[in-house]
Amino acid sequence: MTLCINPVCSQPNHPDNDENRFCQSCGSQLELIGRYRVLRLLSDKTGFGKIYEAYQQDTPKILKVLKEELTNDSKALALFQQEANVLQQLNHPGIPQTEGYFPSGLFHSK
């Protein structure tokens, strides 16, 4: 199942999302930055973001997205970027590889 992560989507788990590039409820792109399809929410209990299980083609990924209410908070954004940079430098089998981060503004309707 493909999950829409647009915070204003009324039905993020629309049953027809799997076969489409755009959310069948709100029209947002389902393939984020042309690479990731989100399957499910893993946690929304972190300080700055929500963590999702996603796939890049057939490869499982962990995707952390800055919470919508923090996108205009310069301090939160700086800490989020700092966390991504630190994680990118770590090399441990228990920590998912970080491929970088991308800014919010992911939700573009068709």
PDB file of N, CA and C in Angstrom:
ATOM      1  N   MET A   1       0.843  -1.181   0.000  1.00  0.00           N
ATOM      2  CA  MET A   1       0.000   0.000   0.000  1.00  0.00           C
ATOM      3  C   MET A   1       0.888   1.245   0.000  1.00  0.00           C
ATOM      4  N   THR A   2       0.537   2.214  -0.797  1.00  0.00           N
ATOM      5  CA  THR A   2       1.260   3.475  -0.840  1.00  0.00           C
ATOM      6  C   THR A   2       0.532   4.492   0.020  1.00  0.00           C
ATOM      7  N   LEU A   3       1.287   5.129   0.914  1.00  0.00           N
ATOM      8  CA  LEU A   3       0.728   6.100   1.856  1.00  0.00           C
ATOM      9  C   LEU A   3       1.050   7.513   1.394  1.00  0.00           C
ATOM     10  N   CYS A   4       0.052   8.368   1.364  1.00  0.00           N
ATOM     11  CA  CYS A   4       0.253   9.792   1.086  1.00  0.00           C
ATOM     12  C   CYS A   4       0.668  10.462   2.394  1.00  0.00           C
ATOM     13  N   ILE A   5       1.736  11.263   2.358  1.00  0.00           N
ATOM     14  CA  ILE A   5       2.177  11.921   3.590  1.00  0.00           C
ATOM     15  C   ILE A   5       1.858  13.417   3.614  1.00  0.00           C
ATOM     16  N   ASN A   6       1.002  13.854   2.723  1.00  0.00           N
ATOM     17  CA  ASN A   6       0.537  15.238   2.762  1.00  0.00           C
ATOM     18  C   ASN A   6      -0.263  15.420   4.049  1.00  0.00           C
ATOM     19  N   PRO A   7       0.135  16.351   4.928  1.00  0.00           N
ATOM     20  CA  PRO A   7      -0.539  16.489   6.229  1.00  0.00           C
ATOM     21  C   PRO A   7      -2.004  16.893   6.142  1.00  0.00           C
ATOM     22  N   VAL A   8      -2.458  17.397   5.016  1.00  0.00           N
ATOM     23  CA  VAL A   8      -3.866  17.778   4.897  1.00  0.00           C
ATOM     24  C   VAL A   8      -4.682  16.781   4.085  1.00  0.00           C
ATOM     25  N   CYS A   9      -4.094  15.659   3.735  1.00  0.00           N
ATOM     26  CA  CYS A   9      -4.812  14.641   2.962  1.00  0.00           C
ATOM     27  C   CYS A   9      -5.900  14.016   3.830  1.00  0.00           C
ATOM     28  N   SER A  10      -7.105  13.937   3.291  1.00  0.00           N
ATOM     29  CA  SER A  10      -8.231  13.393   4.062  1.00  0.00           C
ATOM     30  C   SER A  10      -8.239  11.866   4.095  1.00  0.00           C
ATOM     31  N   GLN A  11      -7.572  11.213   3.137  1.00  0.00           N
ATOM     32  CA  GLN A  11      -7.526   9.749   3.111  1.00  0.00           C
ATOM     33  C   GLN A  11      -6.148   9.310   2.611  1.00  0.00           C
ATOM     34  N   PRO A  12      -5.120   9.413   3.469  1.00  0.00           N
ATOM     35  CA  PRO A  12      -3.746   9.118   3.042  1.00  0.00           C
ATOM     36  C   PRO A  12      -3.513   7.672   2.614  1.00  0.00           C
ATOM     37  N   ASN A  13      -4.341   6.752   3.082  1.00  0.00           N
ATOM     38  CA  ASN A  13      -4.176   5.350   2.706  1.00  0.00           C
ATOM     39  C   ASN A  13      -5.247   4.909   1.707  1.00  0.00           C
ATOM     40  N   HIS A  14      -5.563   5.773   0.757  1.00  0.00           N
ATOM     41  CA  HIS A  14      -6.570   5.475  -0.267  1.00  0.00           C
ATOM     42  C   HIS A  14      -6.199   4.164  -0.958  1.00  0.00           C
ATOM     43  N   PRO A  15      -7.147   3.237  -1.113  1.00  0.00           N
ATOM     44  CA  PRO A  15      -6.832   1.922  -1.681  1.00  0.00           C
ATOM     45  C   PRO A  15      -6.324   1.954  -3.120  1.00  0.00           C
ATOM     46  N   ASP A  16      -6.598   3.003  -3.867  1.00  0.00           N
ATOM     47  CA  ASP A  16      -6.144   3.077  -5.267  1.00  0.00           C
ATOM     48  C   ASP A  16      -4.799   3.771  -5.433  1.00  0.00           C
ATOM     49  N   ASN A  17      -4.152   4.172  -4.334  1.00  0.00           N
ATOM     50  CA  ASN A  17      -2.866   4.870  -4.435  1.00  0.00           C
ATOM     51  C   ASN A  17      -1.760   3.992  -5.023  1.00  0.00           C
ATOM     52  N   ASP A  18      -1.818   2.674  -4.790  1.00  0.00           N
ATOM     53  CA  ASP A  18      -0.753   1.786  -5.265  1.00  0.00           C
ATOM     54  C   ASP A  18      -0.547   1.847  -6.771  1.00  0.00           C
ATOM     55  N   GLU A  19      -1.605   1.987  -7.519  1.00  0.00           N
ATOM     56  CA  GLU A  19      -1.523   1.953  -8.976  1.00  0.00           C
ATOM     57  C   GLU A  19      -1.368   3.335  -9.608  1.00  0.00           C
ATOM     58  N   ASN A  20      -1.179   4.365  -8.800  1.00  0.00           N
ATOM     59  CA  ASN A  20      -1.169   5.725  -9.327  1.00  0.00           C
ATOM     60  C   ASN A  20       0.051   6.512  -8.868  1.00  0.00           C
ATOM     61  N   ARG A  21       0.385   7.549  -9.621  1.00  0.00           N
ATOM     62  CA  ARG A  21       1.496   8.435  -9.266  1.00  0.00           C
ATOM     63  C   ARG A  21       1.051   9.553  -8.335  1.00  0.00           C
ATOM     64  N   PHE A  22      -0.247   9.823  -8.297  1.00  0.00           N
ATOM     65  CA  PHE A  22      -0.794  10.896  -7.468  1.00  0.00           C
ATOM     66  C   PHE A  22      -1.831  10.328  -6.512  1.00  0.00           C
ATOM     67  N   CYS A  23      -1.905  10.889  -5.321  1.00  0.00           N
ATOM     68  CA  CYS A  23      -2.863  10.454  -4.322  1.00  0.00           C
ATOM     69  C   CYS A  23      -4.280  10.612  -4.875  1.00  0.00           C
ATOM     70  N   GLN A  24      -5.075   9.577  -4.733  1.00  0.00           N
ATOM     71  CA  GLN A  24      -6.442   9.590  -5.246  1.00  0.00           C
ATOM     72  C   GLN A  24      -7.394  10.370  -4.343  1.00  0.00           C
ATOM     73  N   SER A  25      -6.878  10.823  -3.201  1.00  0.00           N
ATOM     74  CA  SER A  25      -7.685  11.630  -2.297  1.00  0.00           C
ATOM     75  C   SER A  25      -7.391  13.119  -2.426  1.00  0.00           C
ATOM     76  N   CYS A  26      -6.082  13.492  -2.410  1.00  0.00           N
ATOM     77  CA  CYS A  26      -5.733  14.920  -2.405  1.00  0.00           C
ATOM     78  C   CYS A  26      -4.963  15.382  -3.645  1.00  0.00           C
ATOM     79  N   GLY A  27      -4.465  14.440  -4.452  1.00  0.00           N
ATOM     80  CA  GLY A  27      -3.763  14.812  -5.679  1.00  0.00           C
ATOM     81  C   GLY A  27      -2.274  15.034  -5.514  1.00  0.00           C
ATOM     82  N   SER A  28      -1.724  14.820  -4.323  1.00  0.00           N
ATOM     83  CA  SER A  28      -0.278  14.994  -4.104  1.00  0.00           C
ATOM     84  C   SER A  28       0.515  13.887  -4.783  1.00  0.00           C
ATOM     85  N   GLN A  29       1.743  14.206  -5.162  1.00  0.00           N
ATOM     86  CA  GLN A  29       2.621  13.191  -5.734  1.00  0.00           C
ATOM     87  C   GLN A  29       2.893  12.118  -4.691  1.00  0.00           C
ATOM     88  N   LEU A  30       2.883  10.868  -5.116  1.00  0.00           N
ATOM     89  CA  LEU A  30       3.155   9.763  -4.212  1.00  0.00           C
ATOM     90  C   LEU A  30       4.604   9.313  -4.279  1.00  0.00           C
ATOM     91  N   GLU A  31       5.289   9.653  -5.349  1.00  0.00           N
ATOM     92  CA  GLU A  31       6.706   9.330  -5.470  1.00  0.00           C
ATOM     93  C   GLU A  31       7.480  10.588  -5.103  1.00  0.00           C
ATOM     94  N   LEU A  32       7.980  10.627  -3.871  1.00  0.00           N
ATOM     95  CA  LEU A  32       8.622  11.821  -3.345  1.00  0.00           C
ATOM     96  C   LEU A  32       9.965  12.050  -4.002  1.00  0.00           C
ATOM     97  N   ILE A  33      10.203  13.262  -4.416  1.00  0.00           N
ATOM     98  CA  ILE A  33      11.380  13.705  -5.163  1.00  0.00           C
ATOM     99  C   ILE A  33      11.774  12.712  -6.252  1.00  0.00           C
ATOM    100  N   GLY A  34      10.761  12.088  -6.836  1.00  0.00           N
ATOM    101  CA  GLY A  34      10.984  11.171  -7.942  1.00  0.00           C
ATOM    102  C   GLY A  34      11.673   9.874  -7.566  1.00  0.00           C
ATOM    103  N   ARG A  35      11.769   9.556  -6.255  1.00  0.00           N
ATOM    104  CA  ARG A  35      12.535   8.378  -5.839  1.00  0.00           C
ATOM    105  C   ARG A  35      11.842   7.474  -4.837  1.00  0.00           C
ATOM    106  N   TYR A  36      11.077   8.014  -3.909  1.00  0.00           N
ATOM    107  CA  TYR A  36      10.587   7.234  -2.776  1.00  0.00           C
ATOM    108  C   TYR A  36       9.069   7.098  -2.788  1.00  0.00           C
ATOM    109  N   ARG A  37       8.599   5.876  -2.527  1.00  0.00           N
ATOM    110  CA  ARG A  37       7.176   5.628  -2.291  1.00  0.00           C
ATOM    111  C   ARG A  37       7.036   5.182  -0.846  1.00  0.00           C
ATOM    112  N   VAL A  38       6.192   5.858  -0.093  1.00  0.00           N
ATOM    113  CA  VAL A  38       6.022   5.594   1.334  1.00  0.00           C
ATOM    114  C   VAL A  38       4.984   4.487   1.518  1.00  0.00           C
ATOM    115  N   LEU A  39       5.342   3.516   2.365  1.00  0.00           N
ATOM    116  CA  LEU A  39       4.427   2.414   2.649  1.00  0.00           C
ATOM    117  C   LEU A  39       3.652   2.610   3.940  1.00  0.00           C
ATOM    118  N   ARG A  40       4.363   3.037   4.992  1.00  0.00           N
ATOM    119  CA  ARG A  40       3.656   3.182   6.263  1.00  0.00           C
ATOM    120  C   ARG A  40       4.430   4.082   7.209  1.00  0.00           C
ATOM    121  N   LEU A  41       3.704   4.631   8.161  1.00  0.00           N
ATOM    122  CA  LEU A  41       4.289   5.440   9.226  1.00  0.00           C
ATOM    123  C   LEU A  41       4.898   4.505  10.258  1.00  0.00           C
ATOM    124  N   LEU A  42       6.161   4.729  10.597  1.00  0.00           N
ATOM    125  CA  LEU A  42       6.821   3.945  11.642  1.00  0.00           C
ATOM    126  C   LEU A  42       6.715   4.652  12.989  1.00  0.00           C
ATOM    127  N   SER A  43       6.897   5.992  12.989  1.00  0.00           N
ATOM    128  CA  SER A  43       6.822   6.739  14.247  1.00  0.00           C
ATOM    129  C   SER A  43       6.565   8.216  13.986  1.00  0.00           C
ATOM    130  N   ASP A  44       5.730   8.773  14.819  1.00  0.00           N
ATOM    131  CA  ASP A  44       5.548  10.227  14.815  1.00  0.00           C
ATOM    132  C   ASP A  44       5.858  10.773  16.204  1.00  0.00           C
ATOM    133  N   LYS A  45       6.631  10.007  16.967  1.00  0.00           N
ATOM    134  CA  LYS A  45       6.970  10.361  18.346  1.00  0.00           C
ATOM    135  C   LYS A  45       8.345  11.012  18.473  1.00  0.00           C
ATOM    136  N   THR A  46       8.989  11.328  17.364  1.00  0.00           N
ATOM    137  CA  THR A  46      10.296  11.981  17.424  1.00  0.00           C
ATOM    138  C   THR A  46      10.098  13.473  17.610  1.00  0.00           C
ATOM    139  N   GLY A  47      11.161  14.165  17.969  1.00  0.00           N
ATOM    140  CA  GLY A  47      11.058  15.592  18.228  1.00  0.00           C
ATOM    141  C   GLY A  47      10.763  16.434  17.006  1.00  0.00           C
ATOM    142  N   PHE A  48      11.416  16.146  15.898  1.00  0.00           N
ATOM    143  CA  PHE A  48      11.327  17.028  14.735  1.00  0.00           C
ATOM    144  C   PHE A  48      10.591  16.443  13.536  1.00  0.00           C
ATOM    145  N   GLY A  49      10.501  15.138  13.461  1.00  0.00           N
ATOM    146  CA  GLY A  49       9.955  14.578  12.244  1.00  0.00           C
ATOM    147  C   GLY A  49       9.110  13.348  12.453  1.00  0.00           C
ATOM    148  N   LYS A  50       8.606  12.872  11.349  1.00  0.00           N
ATOM    149  CA  LYS A  50       7.890  11.603  11.291  1.00  0.00           C
ATOM    150  C   LYS A  50       8.774  10.645  10.504  1.00  0.00           C
ATOM    151  N   ILE A  51       8.777   9.391  10.921  1.00  0.00           N
ATOM    152  CA  ILE A  51       9.628   8.393  10.285  1.00  0.00           C
ATOM    153  C   ILE A  51       8.736   7.388   9.567  1.00  0.00           C
ATOM    154  N   TYR A  52       9.074   7.140   8.305  1.00  0.00           N
ATOM    155  CA  TYR A  52       8.278   6.266   7.453  1.00  0.00           C
ATOM    156  C   TYR A  52       9.126   5.137   6.884  1.00  0.00           C
ATOM    157  N   GLU A  53       8.454   4.026   6.583  1.00  0.00           N
ATOM    158  CA  GLU A  53       9.064   2.979   5.768  1.00  0.00           C
ATOM    159  C   GLU A  53       8.755   3.350   4.324  1.00  0.00           C
ATOM    160  N   ALA A  54       9.786   3.370   3.503  1.00  0.00           N
ATOM    161  CA  ALA A  54       9.619   3.753   2.105  1.00  0.00           C
ATOM    162  C   ALA A  54      10.424   2.796   1.229  1.00  0.00           C
ATOM    163  N   TYR A  55      10.191   2.887  -0.062  1.00  0.00           N
ATOM    164  CA  TYR A  55      10.949   2.085  -1.025  1.00  0.00           C
ATOM    165  C   TYR A  55      11.453   2.986  -2.133  1.00  0.00           C
ATOM    166  N   GLN A  56      12.685   2.725  -2.528  1.00  0.00           N
ATOM    167  CA  GLN A  56      13.258   3.342  -3.718  1.00  0.00           C
ATOM    168  C   GLN A  56      13.418   2.185  -4.687  1.00  0.00           C
ATOM    169  N   GLN A  57      12.548   2.124  -5.671  1.00  0.00           N
ATOM    170  CA  GLN A  57      12.379   0.952  -6.529  1.00  0.00           C
ATOM    171  C   GLN A  57      12.065  -0.235  -5.621  1.00  0.00           C
ATOM    172  N   ASP A  58      12.903  -1.250  -5.545  1.00  0.00           N
ATOM    173  CA  ASP A  58      12.624  -2.407  -4.679  1.00  0.00           C
ATOM    174  C   ASP A  58      13.473  -2.410  -3.415  1.00  0.00           C
ATOM    175  N   THR A  59      14.158  -1.313  -3.122  1.00  0.00           N
ATOM    176  CA  THR A  59      15.057  -1.237  -1.974  1.00  0.00           C
ATOM    177  C   THR A  59      14.356  -0.545  -0.806  1.00  0.00           C
ATOM    178  N   PRO A  60      14.268  -1.220   0.355  1.00  0.00           N
ATOM    179  CA  PRO A  60      13.634  -0.578   1.506  1.00  0.00           C
ATOM    180  C   PRO A  60      14.488   0.563   2.044  1.00  0.00           C
ATOM    181  N   LYS A  61      13.834   1.607   2.474  1.00  0.00           N
ATOM    182  CA  LYS A  61      14.493   2.802   3.014  1.00  0.00           C
ATOM    183  C   LYS A  61      13.727   3.288   4.239  1.00  0.00           C
ATOM    184  N   ILE A  62      14.394   4.075   5.049  1.00  0.00           N
ATOM    185  CA  ILE A  62      13.751   4.783   6.145  1.00  0.00           C
ATOM    186  C   ILE A  62      13.750   6.263   5.752  1.00  0.00           C
ATOM    187  N   LEU A  63      12.607   6.897   5.850  1.00  0.00           N
ATOM    188  CA  LEU A  63      12.462   8.290   5.442  1.00  0.00           C
ATOM    189  C   LEU A  63      11.984   9.095   6.642  1.00  0.00           C
ATOM    190  N   LYS A  64      12.728  10.125   6.980  1.00  0.00           N
ATOM    191  CA  LYS A  64      12.325  11.017   8.068  1.00  0.00           C
ATOM    192  C   LYS A  64      11.979  12.367   7.456  1.00  0.00           C
ATOM    193  N   VAL A  65      10.797  12.848   7.756  1.00  0.00           N
ATOM    194  CA  VAL A  65      10.289  14.090   7.185  1.00  0.00           C
ATOM    195  C   VAL A  65      10.018  15.070   8.321  1.00  0.00           C
ATOM    196  N   LEU A  66      10.521  16.272   8.184  1.00  0.00           N
ATOM    197  CA  LEU A  66      10.306  17.318   9.181  1.00  0.00           C
ATOM    198  C   LEU A  66       8.809  17.565   9.335  1.00  0.00           C
ATOM    199  N   LYS A  67       8.368  17.660  10.572  1.00  0.00           N
ATOM    200  CA  LYS A  67       6.950  17.906  10.831  1.00  0.00           C
ATOM    201  C   LYS A  67       6.539  19.237  10.209  1.00  0.00           C
ATOM    202  N   GLU A  68       5.362  19.223   9.622  1.00  0.00           N
ATOM    203  CA  GLU A  68       4.844  20.381   8.884  1.00  0.00           C
ATOM    204  C   GLU A  68       4.870  21.664   9.714  1.00  0.00           C
ATOM    205  N   GLU A  69       4.530  21.574  10.990  1.00  0.00           N
ATOM    206  CA  GLU A  69       4.469  22.771  11.829  1.00  0.00           C
ATOM    207  C   GLU A  69       5.842  23.360  12.121  1.00  0.00           C
ATOM    208  N   LEU A  70       6.912  22.640  11.775  1.00  0.00           N
ATOM    209  CA  LEU A  70       8.270  23.127  12.033  1.00  0.00           C
ATOM    210  C   LEU A  70       8.986  23.625  10.769  1.00  0.00           C
ATOM    211  N   THR A  71       8.335  23.582   9.629  1.00  0.00           N
ATOM    212  CA  THR A  71       9.014  23.925   8.380  1.00  0.00           C
ATOM    213  C   THR A  71       9.456  25.384   8.304  1.00  0.00           C
ATOM    214  N   ASN A  72       8.841  26.261   9.072  1.00  0.00           N
ATOM    215  CA  ASN A  72       9.245  27.671   9.075  1.00  0.00           C
ATOM    216  C   ASN A  72      10.030  28.052  10.324  1.00  0.00           C
ATOM    217  N   ASP A  73      10.393  27.071  11.133  1.00  0.00           N
ATOM    218  CA  ASP A  73      11.151  27.281  12.360  1.00  0.00           C
ATOM    219  C   ASP A  73      12.636  27.097  12.034  1.00  0.00           C
ATOM    220  N   SER A  74      13.385  28.189  11.950  1.00  0.00           N
ATOM    221  CA  SER A  74      14.785  28.119  11.510  1.00  0.00           C
ATOM    222  C   SER A  74      15.644  27.280  12.449  1.00  0.00           C
ATOM    223  N   LYS A  75      15.383  27.328  13.738  1.00  0.00           N
ATOM    224  CA  LYS A  75      16.145  26.528  14.708  1.00  0.00           C
ATOM    225  C   LYS A  75      15.882  25.033  14.496  1.00  0.00           C
ATOM    226  N   ALA A  76      14.615  24.656  14.349  1.00  0.00           N
ATOM    227  CA  ALA A  76      14.258  23.253  14.111  1.00  0.00           C
ATOM    228  C   ALA A  76      14.852  22.764  12.799  1.00  0.00           C
ATOM    229  N   LEU A  77      14.798  23.590  11.764  1.00  0.00           N
ATOM    230  CA  LEU A  77      15.356  23.215  10.465  1.00  0.00           C
ATOM    231  C   LEU A  77      16.868  23.021  10.560  1.00  0.00           C
ATOM    232  N   ALA A  78      17.553  23.892  11.273  1.00  0.00           N
ATOM    233  CA  ALA A  78      19.005  23.765  11.438  1.00  0.00           C
ATOM    234  C   ALA A  78      19.358  22.483  12.195  1.00  0.00           C
ATOM    235  N   LEU A  79      18.604  22.172  13.246  1.00  0.00           N
ATOM    236  CA  LEU A  79      18.862  20.940  14.001  1.00  0.00           C
ATOM    237  C   LEU A  79      18.550  19.696  13.178  1.00  0.00           C
ATOM    238  N   PHE A  80      17.516  19.757  12.368  1.00  0.00           N
ATOM    239  CA  PHE A  80      17.158  18.643  11.493  1.00  0.00           C
ATOM    240  C   PHE A  80      18.276  18.395  10.468  1.00  0.00           C
ATOM    241  N   GLN A  81      18.795  19.461   9.884  1.00  0.00           N
ATOM    242  CA  GLN A  81      19.907  19.360   8.935  1.00  0.00           C
ATOM    243  C   GLN A  81      21.159  18.826   9.624  1.00  0.00           C
ATOM    244  N   GLN A  82      21.419  19.294  10.831  1.00  0.00           N
ATOM    245  CA  GLN A  82      22.580  18.832  11.585  1.00  0.00           C
ATOM    246  C   GLN A  82      22.464  17.330  11.869  1.00  0.00           C
ATOM    247  N   GLU A  83      21.295  16.885  12.257  1.00  0.00           N
ATOM    248  CA  GLU A  83      21.083  15.458  12.503  1.00  0.00           C
ATOM    249  C   GLU A  83      21.363  14.637  11.244  1.00  0.00           C
ATOM    250  N   ALA A  84      20.869  15.098  10.097  1.00  0.00           N
ATOM    251  CA  ALA A  84      21.114  14.391   8.833  1.00  0.00           C
ATOM    252  C   ALA A  84      22.608  14.333   8.528  1.00  0.00           C
ATOM    253  N   ASN A  85      23.314  15.423   8.761  1.00  0.00           N
ATOM    254  CA  ASN A  85      24.758  15.450   8.493  1.00  0.00           C
ATOM    255  C   ASN A  85      25.521  14.497   9.410  1.00  0.00           C
ATOM    256  N   VAL A  86      25.149  14.439  10.680  1.00  0.00           N
ATOM    257  CA  VAL A  86      25.815  13.522  11.623  1.00  0.00           C
ATOM    258  C   VAL A  86      25.522  12.080  11.235  1.00  0.00           C
ATOM    259  N   LEU A  87      24.268  11.766  10.952  1.00  0.00           N
ATOM    260  CA  LEU A  87      23.908  10.400  10.574  1.00  0.00           C
ATOM    261  C   LEU A  87      24.617   9.955   9.299  1.00  0.00           C
ATOM    262  N   GLN A  88      24.838  10.897   8.396  1.00  0.00           N
ATOM    263  CA  GLN A  88      25.509  10.577   7.138  1.00  0.00           C
ATOM    264  C   GLN A  88      26.955  10.135   7.377  1.00  0.00           C
ATOM    265  N   GLN A  89      27.565  10.591   8.449  1.00  0.00           N
ATOM    266  CA  GLN A  89      28.954  10.255   8.757  1.00  0.00           C
ATOM    267  C   GLN A  89      29.098   8.933   9.498  1.00  0.00           C
ATOM    268  N   LEU A  90      27.998   8.411  10.056  1.00  0.00           N
ATOM    269  CA  LEU A  90      28.056   7.176  10.825  1.00  0.00           C
ATOM    270  C   LEU A  90      28.037   5.962   9.903  1.00  0.00           C
ATOM    271  N   ASN A  91      28.752   4.921  10.330  1.00  0.00           N
ATOM    272  CA  ASN A  91      28.772   3.679   9.565  1.00  0.00           C
ATOM    273  C   ASN A  91      28.637   2.528  10.552  1.00  0.00           C
ATOM    274  N   HIS A  92      27.403   2.105  10.786  1.00  0.00           N
ATOM    275  CA  HIS A  92      27.124   1.036  11.738  1.00  0.00           C
ATOM    276  C   HIS A  92      25.940   0.222  11.202  1.00  0.00           C
ATOM    277  N   PRO A  93      26.000  -1.112  11.298  1.00  0.00           N
ATOM    278  CA  PRO A  93      24.906  -1.926  10.749  1.00  0.00           C
ATOM    279  C   PRO A  93      23.555  -1.692  11.415  1.00  0.00           C
ATOM    280  N   GLY A  94      23.539  -1.143  12.615  1.00  0.00           N
ATOM    281  CA  GLY A  94      22.280  -0.875  13.305  1.00  0.00           C
ATOM    282  C   GLY A  94      21.669   0.475  12.983  1.00  0.00           C
ATOM    283  N   ILE A  95      22.365   1.271  12.180  1.00  0.00           N
ATOM    284  CA  ILE A  95      21.888   2.607  11.827  1.00  0.00           C
ATOM    285  C   ILE A  95      21.700   2.664  10.313  1.00  0.00           C
ATOM    286  N   PRO A  96      20.495   2.975   9.845  1.00  0.00           N
ATOM    287  CA  PRO A  96      20.291   3.063   8.387  1.00  0.00           C
ATOM    288  C   PRO A  96      21.205   4.111   7.757  1.00  0.00           C
ATOM    289  N   GLN A  97      21.715   3.811   6.570  1.00  0.00           N
ATOM    290  CA  GLN A  97      22.554   4.768   5.840  1.00  0.00           C
ATOM    291  C   GLN A  97      21.725   5.992   5.472  1.00  0.00           C
ATOM    292  N   THR A  98      22.288   7.139   5.711  1.00  0.00           N
ATOM    293  CA  THR A  98      21.636   8.392   5.356  1.00  0.00           C
ATOM    294  C   THR A  98      22.104   8.809   3.973  1.00  0.00           C
ATOM    295  N   GLU A  99      21.164   9.156   3.132  1.00  0.00           N
ATOM    296  CA  GLU A  99      21.481   9.593   1.773  1.00  0.00           C
ATOM    297  C   GLU A  99      21.333  11.097   1.630  1.00  0.00           C
ATOM    298  N   GLY A 100      21.170  11.784   2.748  1.00  0.00           N
ATOM    299  CA  GLY A 100      20.972  13.223   2.703  1.00  0.00           C
ATOM    300  C   GLY A 100      19.561  13.564   3.137  1.00  0.00           C
ATOM    301  N   TYR A 101      19.180  14.779   2.937  1.00  0.00           N
ATOM    302  CA  TYR A 101      17.839  15.222   3.301  1.00  0.00           C
ATOM    303  C   TYR A 101      17.353  16.129   2.193  1.00  0.00           C
ATOM    304  N   PHE A 102      16.072  16.373   2.197  1.00  0.00           N
ATOM    305  CA  PHE A 102      15.511  17.301   1.230  1.00  0.00           C
ATOM    306  C   PHE A 102      14.536  18.205   1.930  1.00  0.00           C
ATOM    307  N   PRO A 103      14.355  19.410   1.431  1.00  0.00           N
ATOM    308  CA  PRO A 103      13.476  20.368   2.100  1.00  0.00           C
ATOM    309  C   PRO A 103      12.008  19.967   1.974  1.00  0.00           C
ATOM    310  N   SER A 104      11.198  20.552   2.822  1.00  0.00           N
ATOM    311  CA  SER A 104       9.764  20.315   2.719  1.00  0.00           C
ATOM    312  C   SER A 104       9.255  20.999   1.454  1.00  0.00           C
ATOM    313  N   GLY A 105       7.988  20.946   1.245  1.00  0.00           N
ATOM    314  CA  GLY A 105       7.414  21.461   0.013  1.00  0.00           C
ATOM    315  C   GLY A 105       7.278  20.330  -0.979  1.00  0.00           C
ATOM    316  N   LEU A 106       7.047  19.122  -0.476  1.00  0.00           N
ATOM    317  CA  LEU A 106       6.953  17.930  -1.308  1.00  0.00           C
ATOM    318  C   LEU A 106       5.599  17.789  -1.971  1.00  0.00           C
ATOM    319  N   PHE A 107       4.619  18.499  -1.517  1.00  0.00           N
ATOM    320  CA  PHE A 107       3.255  18.185  -1.883  1.00  0.00           C
ATOM    321  C   PHE A 107       2.789  19.033  -3.045  1.00  0.00           C
ATOM    322  N   HIS A 108       2.950  18.464  -4.215  1.00  0.00           N
ATOM    323  CA  HIS A 108       2.539  19.145  -5.445  1.00  0.00           C
ATOM    324  C   HIS A 108       1.394  18.354  -6.051  1.00  0.00           C
ATOM    325  N   SER A 109       0.273  18.985  -6.222  1.00  0.00           N
ATOM    326  CA  SER A 109      -0.877  18.319  -6.809  1.00  0.00           C
ATOM    327  C   SER A 109      -0.747  18.270  -8.314  1.00  0.00           C
ATOM    328  N   LYS A 110      -1.496  17.346  -8.903  1.00  0.00           N
ATOM    329  CA  LYS A 110      -1.461  17.199 -10.368  1.00  0.00           C
ATOM    330  C   LYS A 110      -2.163  18.336 -11.060  1.00  0.00           C
TER     331      LYS A 110
END
